[in-house]
Tab-separated table of C-alpha atoms in Angstrom:
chain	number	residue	atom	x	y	z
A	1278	UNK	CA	35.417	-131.177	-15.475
A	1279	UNK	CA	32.129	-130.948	-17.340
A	1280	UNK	CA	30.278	-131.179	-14.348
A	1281	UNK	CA	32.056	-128.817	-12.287
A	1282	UNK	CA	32.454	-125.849	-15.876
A	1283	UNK	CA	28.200	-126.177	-15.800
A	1284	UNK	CA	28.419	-125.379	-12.129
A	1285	UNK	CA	30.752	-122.594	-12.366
A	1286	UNK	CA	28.791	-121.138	-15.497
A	1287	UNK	CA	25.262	-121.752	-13.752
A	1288	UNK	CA	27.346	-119.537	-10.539
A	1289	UNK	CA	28.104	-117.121	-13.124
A	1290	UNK	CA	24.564	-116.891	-14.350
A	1291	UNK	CA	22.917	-116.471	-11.306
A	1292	UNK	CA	25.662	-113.879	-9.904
A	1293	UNK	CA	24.888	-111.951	-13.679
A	1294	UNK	CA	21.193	-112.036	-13.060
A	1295	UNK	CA	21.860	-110.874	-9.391
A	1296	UNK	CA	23.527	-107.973	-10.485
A	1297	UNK	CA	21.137	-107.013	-13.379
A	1298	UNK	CA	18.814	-107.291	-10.554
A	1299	UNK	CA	20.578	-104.373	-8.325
A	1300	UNK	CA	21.665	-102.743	-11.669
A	1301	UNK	CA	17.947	-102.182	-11.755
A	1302	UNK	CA	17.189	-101.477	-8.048
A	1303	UNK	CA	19.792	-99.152	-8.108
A	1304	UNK	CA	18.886	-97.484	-11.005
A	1305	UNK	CA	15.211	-97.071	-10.070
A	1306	UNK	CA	16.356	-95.646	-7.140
A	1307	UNK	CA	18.977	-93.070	-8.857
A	1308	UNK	CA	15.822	-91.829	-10.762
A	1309	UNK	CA	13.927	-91.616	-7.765
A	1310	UNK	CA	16.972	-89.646	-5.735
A	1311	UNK	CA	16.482	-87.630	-8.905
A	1312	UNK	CA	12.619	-87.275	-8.999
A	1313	UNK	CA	13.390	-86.044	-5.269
A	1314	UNK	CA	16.149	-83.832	-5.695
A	1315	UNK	CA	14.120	-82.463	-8.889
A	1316	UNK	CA	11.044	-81.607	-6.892
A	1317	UNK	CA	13.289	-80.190	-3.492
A	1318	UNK	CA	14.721	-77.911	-6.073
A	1319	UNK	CA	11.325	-76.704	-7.336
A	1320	UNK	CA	9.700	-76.610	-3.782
A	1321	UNK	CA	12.687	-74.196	-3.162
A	1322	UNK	CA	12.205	-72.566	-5.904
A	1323	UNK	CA	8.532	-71.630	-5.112
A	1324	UNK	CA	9.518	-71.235	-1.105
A	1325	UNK	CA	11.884	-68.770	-2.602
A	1326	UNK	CA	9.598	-66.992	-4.999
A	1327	UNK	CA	7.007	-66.649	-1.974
A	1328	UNK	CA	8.982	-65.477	0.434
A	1329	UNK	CA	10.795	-62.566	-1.860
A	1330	UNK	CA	6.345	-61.878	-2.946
A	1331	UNK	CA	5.735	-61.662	0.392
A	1332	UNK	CA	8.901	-59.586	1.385
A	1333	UNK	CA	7.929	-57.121	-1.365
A	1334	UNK	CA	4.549	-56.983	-0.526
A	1335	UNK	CA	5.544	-56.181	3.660
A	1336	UNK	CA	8.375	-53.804	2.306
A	1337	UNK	CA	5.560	-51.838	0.246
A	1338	UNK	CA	3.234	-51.466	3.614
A	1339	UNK	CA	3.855	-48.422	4.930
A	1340	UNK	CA	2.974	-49.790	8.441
A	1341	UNK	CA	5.787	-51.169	10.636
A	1342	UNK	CA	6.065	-54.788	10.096
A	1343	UNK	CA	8.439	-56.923	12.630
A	1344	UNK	CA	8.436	-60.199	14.349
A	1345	UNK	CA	11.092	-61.853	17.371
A	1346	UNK	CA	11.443	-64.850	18.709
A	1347	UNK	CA	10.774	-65.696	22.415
A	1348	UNK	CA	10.941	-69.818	21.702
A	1349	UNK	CA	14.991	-69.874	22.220
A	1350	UNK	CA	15.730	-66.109	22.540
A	1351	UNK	CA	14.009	-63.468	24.665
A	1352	UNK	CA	12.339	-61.524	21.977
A	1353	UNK	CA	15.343	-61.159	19.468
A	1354	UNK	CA	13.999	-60.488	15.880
A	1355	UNK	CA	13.722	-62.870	13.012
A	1356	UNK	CA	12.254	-60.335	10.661
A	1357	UNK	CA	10.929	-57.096	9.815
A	1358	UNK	CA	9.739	-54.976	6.414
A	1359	UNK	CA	11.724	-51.971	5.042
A	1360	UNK	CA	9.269	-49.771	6.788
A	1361	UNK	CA	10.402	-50.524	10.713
A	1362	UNK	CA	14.021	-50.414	9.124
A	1363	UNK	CA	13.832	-46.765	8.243
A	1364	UNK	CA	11.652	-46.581	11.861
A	1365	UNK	CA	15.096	-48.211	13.696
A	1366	UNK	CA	17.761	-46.451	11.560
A	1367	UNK	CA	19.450	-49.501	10.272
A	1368	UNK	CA	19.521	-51.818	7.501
A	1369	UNK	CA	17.816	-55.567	8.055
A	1370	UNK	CA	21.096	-57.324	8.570
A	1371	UNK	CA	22.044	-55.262	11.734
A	1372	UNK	CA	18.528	-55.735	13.074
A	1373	UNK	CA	18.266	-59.445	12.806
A	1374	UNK	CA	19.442	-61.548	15.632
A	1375	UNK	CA	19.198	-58.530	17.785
A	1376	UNK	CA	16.704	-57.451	20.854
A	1377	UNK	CA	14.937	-54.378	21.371
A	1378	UNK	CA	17.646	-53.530	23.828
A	1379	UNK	CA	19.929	-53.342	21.181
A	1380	UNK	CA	18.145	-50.850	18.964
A	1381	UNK	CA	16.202	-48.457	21.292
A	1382	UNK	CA	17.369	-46.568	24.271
A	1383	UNK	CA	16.573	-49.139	27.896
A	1384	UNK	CA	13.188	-47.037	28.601
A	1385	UNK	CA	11.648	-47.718	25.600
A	1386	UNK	CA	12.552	-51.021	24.890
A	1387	UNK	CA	11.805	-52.090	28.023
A	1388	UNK	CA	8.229	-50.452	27.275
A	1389	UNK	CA	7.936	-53.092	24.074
A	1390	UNK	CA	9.684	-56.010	26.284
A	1391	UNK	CA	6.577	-55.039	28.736
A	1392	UNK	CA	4.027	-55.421	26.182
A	1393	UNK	CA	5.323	-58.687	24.629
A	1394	UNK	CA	4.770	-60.477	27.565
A	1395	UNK	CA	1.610	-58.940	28.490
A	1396	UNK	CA	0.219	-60.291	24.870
A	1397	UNK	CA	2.045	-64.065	25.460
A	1398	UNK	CA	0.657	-64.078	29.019
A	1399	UNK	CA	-2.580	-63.228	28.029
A	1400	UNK	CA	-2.738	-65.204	25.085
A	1401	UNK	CA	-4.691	-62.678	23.187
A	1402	UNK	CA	-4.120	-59.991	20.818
A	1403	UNK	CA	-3.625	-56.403	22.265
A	1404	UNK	CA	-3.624	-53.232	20.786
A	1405	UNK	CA	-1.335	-50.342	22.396
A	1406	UNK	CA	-0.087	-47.053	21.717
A	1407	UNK	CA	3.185	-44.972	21.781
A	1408	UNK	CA	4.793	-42.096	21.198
A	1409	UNK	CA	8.258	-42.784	19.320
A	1410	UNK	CA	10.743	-40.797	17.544
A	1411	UNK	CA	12.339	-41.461	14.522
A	1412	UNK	CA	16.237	-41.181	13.853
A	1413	UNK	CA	16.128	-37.889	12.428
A	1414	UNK	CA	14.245	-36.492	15.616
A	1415	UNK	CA	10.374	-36.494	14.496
A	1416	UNK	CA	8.069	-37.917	16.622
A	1417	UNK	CA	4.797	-39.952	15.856
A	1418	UNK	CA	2.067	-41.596	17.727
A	1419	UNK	CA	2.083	-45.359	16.724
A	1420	UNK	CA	-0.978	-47.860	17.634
A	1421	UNK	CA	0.490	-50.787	17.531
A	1422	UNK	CA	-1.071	-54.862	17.580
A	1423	UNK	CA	0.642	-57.582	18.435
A	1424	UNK	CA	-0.140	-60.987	18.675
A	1425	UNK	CA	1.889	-64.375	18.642
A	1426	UNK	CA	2.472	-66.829	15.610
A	1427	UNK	CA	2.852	-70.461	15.985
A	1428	UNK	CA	4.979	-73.251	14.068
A	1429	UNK	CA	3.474	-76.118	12.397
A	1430	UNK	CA	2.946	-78.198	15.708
A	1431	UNK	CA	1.029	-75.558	17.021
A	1432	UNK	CA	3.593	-74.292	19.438
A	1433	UNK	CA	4.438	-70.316	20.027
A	1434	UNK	CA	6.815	-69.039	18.134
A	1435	UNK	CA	6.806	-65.136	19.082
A	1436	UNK	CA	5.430	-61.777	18.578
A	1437	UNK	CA	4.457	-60.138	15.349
A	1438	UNK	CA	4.089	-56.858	15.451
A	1439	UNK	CA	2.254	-54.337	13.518
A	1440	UNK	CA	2.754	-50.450	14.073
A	1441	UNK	CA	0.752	-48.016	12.311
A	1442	UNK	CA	1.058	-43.882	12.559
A	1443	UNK	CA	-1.875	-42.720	13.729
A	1444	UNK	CA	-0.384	-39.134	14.316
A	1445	UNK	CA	-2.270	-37.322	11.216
A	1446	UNK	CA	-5.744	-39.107	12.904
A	1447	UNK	CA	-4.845	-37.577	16.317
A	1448	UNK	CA	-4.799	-34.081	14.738
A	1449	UNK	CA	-7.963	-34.738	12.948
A	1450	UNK	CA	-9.411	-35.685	15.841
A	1451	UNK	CA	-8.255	-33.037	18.278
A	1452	UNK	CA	-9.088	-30.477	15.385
A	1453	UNK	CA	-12.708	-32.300	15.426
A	1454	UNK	CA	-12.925	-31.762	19.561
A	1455	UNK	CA	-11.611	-28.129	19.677
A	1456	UNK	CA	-14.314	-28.280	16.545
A	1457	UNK	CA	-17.092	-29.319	18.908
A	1458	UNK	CA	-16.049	-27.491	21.956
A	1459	UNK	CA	-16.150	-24.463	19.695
A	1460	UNK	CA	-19.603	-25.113	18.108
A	1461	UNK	CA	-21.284	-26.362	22.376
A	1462	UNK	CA	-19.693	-22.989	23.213
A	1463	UNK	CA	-21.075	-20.983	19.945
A	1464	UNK	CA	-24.041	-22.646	20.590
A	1465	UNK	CA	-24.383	-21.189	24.488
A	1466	UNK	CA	-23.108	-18.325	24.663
A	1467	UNK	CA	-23.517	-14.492	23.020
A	1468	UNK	CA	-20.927	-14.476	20.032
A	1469	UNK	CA	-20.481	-10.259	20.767
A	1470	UNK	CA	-19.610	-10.171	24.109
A	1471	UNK	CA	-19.406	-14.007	24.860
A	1472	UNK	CA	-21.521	-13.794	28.167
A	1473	UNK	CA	-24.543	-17.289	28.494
A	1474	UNK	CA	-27.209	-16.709	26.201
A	1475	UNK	CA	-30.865	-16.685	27.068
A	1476	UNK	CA	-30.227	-20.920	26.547
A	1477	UNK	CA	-27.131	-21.204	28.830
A	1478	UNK	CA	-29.270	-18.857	31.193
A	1479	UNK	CA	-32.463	-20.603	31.394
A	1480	UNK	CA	-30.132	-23.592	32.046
A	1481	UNK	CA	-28.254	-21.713	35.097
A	1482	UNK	CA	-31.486	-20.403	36.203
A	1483	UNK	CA	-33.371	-23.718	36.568
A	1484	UNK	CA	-30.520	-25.095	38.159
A	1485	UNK	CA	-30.211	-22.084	40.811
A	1486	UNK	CA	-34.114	-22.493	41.409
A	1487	UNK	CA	-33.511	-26.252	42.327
A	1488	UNK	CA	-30.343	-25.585	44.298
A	1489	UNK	CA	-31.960	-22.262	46.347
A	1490	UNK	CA	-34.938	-25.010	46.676
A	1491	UNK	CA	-33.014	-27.707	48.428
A	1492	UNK	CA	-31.489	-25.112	50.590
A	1493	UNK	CA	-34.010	-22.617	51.573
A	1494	UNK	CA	-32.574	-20.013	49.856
A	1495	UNK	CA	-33.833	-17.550	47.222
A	1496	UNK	CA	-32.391	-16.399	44.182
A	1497	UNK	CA	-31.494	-12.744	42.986
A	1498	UNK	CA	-32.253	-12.033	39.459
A	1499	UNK	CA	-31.698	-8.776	37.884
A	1500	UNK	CA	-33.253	-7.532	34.458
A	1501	UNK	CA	-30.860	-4.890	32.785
A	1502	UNK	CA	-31.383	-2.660	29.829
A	1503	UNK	CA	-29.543	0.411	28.478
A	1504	UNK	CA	-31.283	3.666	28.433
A	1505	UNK	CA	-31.013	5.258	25.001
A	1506	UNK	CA	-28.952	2.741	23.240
A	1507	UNK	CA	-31.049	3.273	20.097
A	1508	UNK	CA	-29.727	6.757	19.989
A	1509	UNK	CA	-26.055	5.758	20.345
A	1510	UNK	CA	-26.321	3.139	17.190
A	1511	UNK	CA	-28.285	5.945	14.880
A	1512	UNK	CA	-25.798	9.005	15.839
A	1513	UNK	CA	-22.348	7.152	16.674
A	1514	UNK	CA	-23.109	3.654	14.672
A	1515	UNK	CA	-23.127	-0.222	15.788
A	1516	UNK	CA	-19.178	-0.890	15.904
A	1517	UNK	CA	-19.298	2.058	18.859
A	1518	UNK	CA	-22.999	0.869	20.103
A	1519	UNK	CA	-20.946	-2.694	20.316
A	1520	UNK	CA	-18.025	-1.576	21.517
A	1521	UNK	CA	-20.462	-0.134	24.216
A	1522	UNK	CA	-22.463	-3.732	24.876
A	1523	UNK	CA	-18.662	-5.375	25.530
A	1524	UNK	CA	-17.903	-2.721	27.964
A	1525	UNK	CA	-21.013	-2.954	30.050
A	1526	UNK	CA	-20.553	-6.871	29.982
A	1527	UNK	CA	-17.228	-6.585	31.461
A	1528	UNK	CA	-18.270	-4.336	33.708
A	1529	UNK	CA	-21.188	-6.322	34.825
A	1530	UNK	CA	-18.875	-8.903	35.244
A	1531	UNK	CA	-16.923	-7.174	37.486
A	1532	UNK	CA	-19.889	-6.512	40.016
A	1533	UNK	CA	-20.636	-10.193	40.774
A	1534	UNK	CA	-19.051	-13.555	42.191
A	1535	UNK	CA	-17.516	-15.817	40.320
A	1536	UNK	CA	-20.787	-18.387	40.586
A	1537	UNK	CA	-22.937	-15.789	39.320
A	1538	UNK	CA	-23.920	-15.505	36.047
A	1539	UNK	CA	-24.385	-12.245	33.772
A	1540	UNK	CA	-26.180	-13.061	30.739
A	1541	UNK	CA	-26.886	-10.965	27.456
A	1542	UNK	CA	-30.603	-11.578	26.203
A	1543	UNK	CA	-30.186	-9.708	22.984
A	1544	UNK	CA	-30.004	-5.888	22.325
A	1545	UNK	CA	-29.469	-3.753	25.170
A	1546	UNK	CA	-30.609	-6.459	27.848
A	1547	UNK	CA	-28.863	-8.204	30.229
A	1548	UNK	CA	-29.907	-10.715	32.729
């Protein structure tokens, strides 16, 4: 009875120390579960904290912001800023999930379904532009870039677009042009009676030279002044002595063919 009360308490013994054992185990690895869950919560936290900076900081772009998905879906979105919501017309819940089929009229979005691929096909970064209009009926001139982001094994994801409004620079510009096509025409012609000045007209002239040259031809060229025209600006003054100079340039104008050229020299003369 001894014998077999040392065994049983020697059993008991080792079964206590085997359980203080994976008492131990087990709470190592409860604190460990808890180190884990700890830091999941923080890296959430943070993940969380990023992505509603980063939101804010795309909502506060006034460029349009968006991105789909053409891994599982063909081109449905996944995201956009607050900007390409007002753009669309709709708040971010009814865009998500969505294509451009779904949001534009079958033209247009088949216009940015065209461009997506061209960009993935090309695996490159292109810039395009086009002429949109808003839900309340403005339209704008957006240049647009897309180009595709990737996951963490390197694989494409989709598009992400960015559209910007470029309509304010093309009236700048086209004000700049009719600015310069102004200025080349100020610069050439008589600002009176807008006939080629005597730069415009050596121009013409050399040109007509070479051209009678090549041909064999010869070339008219008629010298024009006004008798008395001094007398009409000291009895009747310049407005009538100019009114004058713009009828005789019409009227000049009227006695040649249209590839002639009637030029005012300065004054009273007239080439």
């Amino acid at each position: 009875n001894q014998a077999l009360a040392k065994e049983l308490n020697r059993e008991v013994a080792d079964r206590e120390a085997v359980i203080g054992e994976r008492t131990l185990a087990l709470e190592k690895s409860n604190a460990e579960l808890a180190y884990e869950v700890g830091e999941r919560v923080l890296a959430e936290q943070r993940a969380k904290l990023q992505f509603g900076l980063l939101q804010s900081v795309l909502d506060s772009t006034p460029d349009l912001i968006f991105y789909k998905d053409y891994r599982d879906h063909d081109g449905t979105y996944i995201g956009c800023n607050q900007a390409f919501c007002d753009f669309v017309g709709k708040p971010l819940d009814r865009i998500l999930g969505v294509t451009d089929f779904a949001l534009f009229d079958e033209e247009l979005a088949a216009f940015f379904r065209a461009k997506d691929r061209e960009m993935l096909d090309a695996e490159e970064t292109r810039i395009n532009e086009e002429r949109v209009t808003f839900p309340d009926g403005h339209r704008v001139l957006l240049s647009t870039l897309k180009t595709s982001f990737r996951d963490a094994d390197g694989q494409v994801v989709g598009v992400l677009g960015i559209s910007r409004d470029i309509t304010a620079q093309e009236r700048t510009e086209e004000t700049l042009r009719k600015q310069q096509r102004s200025l080349r025409h100020m610069a050439h012609h008589d600002a009176l009676t807008d006939l080629p000045n005597r730069l415009l007209l050596t121009d013409r002239l050399s040109q007509s030279i070479l051209k009678a040259q090549r041909k064999g031809q010869g070339v008219a060229l008629f010298f024009i002044d006004l008798d008395h025209f001094k007398q009409i600006n000291d009895s009747l003054g310049h407005s009538v002595g100019d009114e004058l100079l713009e009828a005789v340039s019409e009227r000049l104008l009227h006695c040649v063919r249209e590839e002639d050229t009637v030029a005012r020299l300065g004054g009273d003369e007239f080439i």
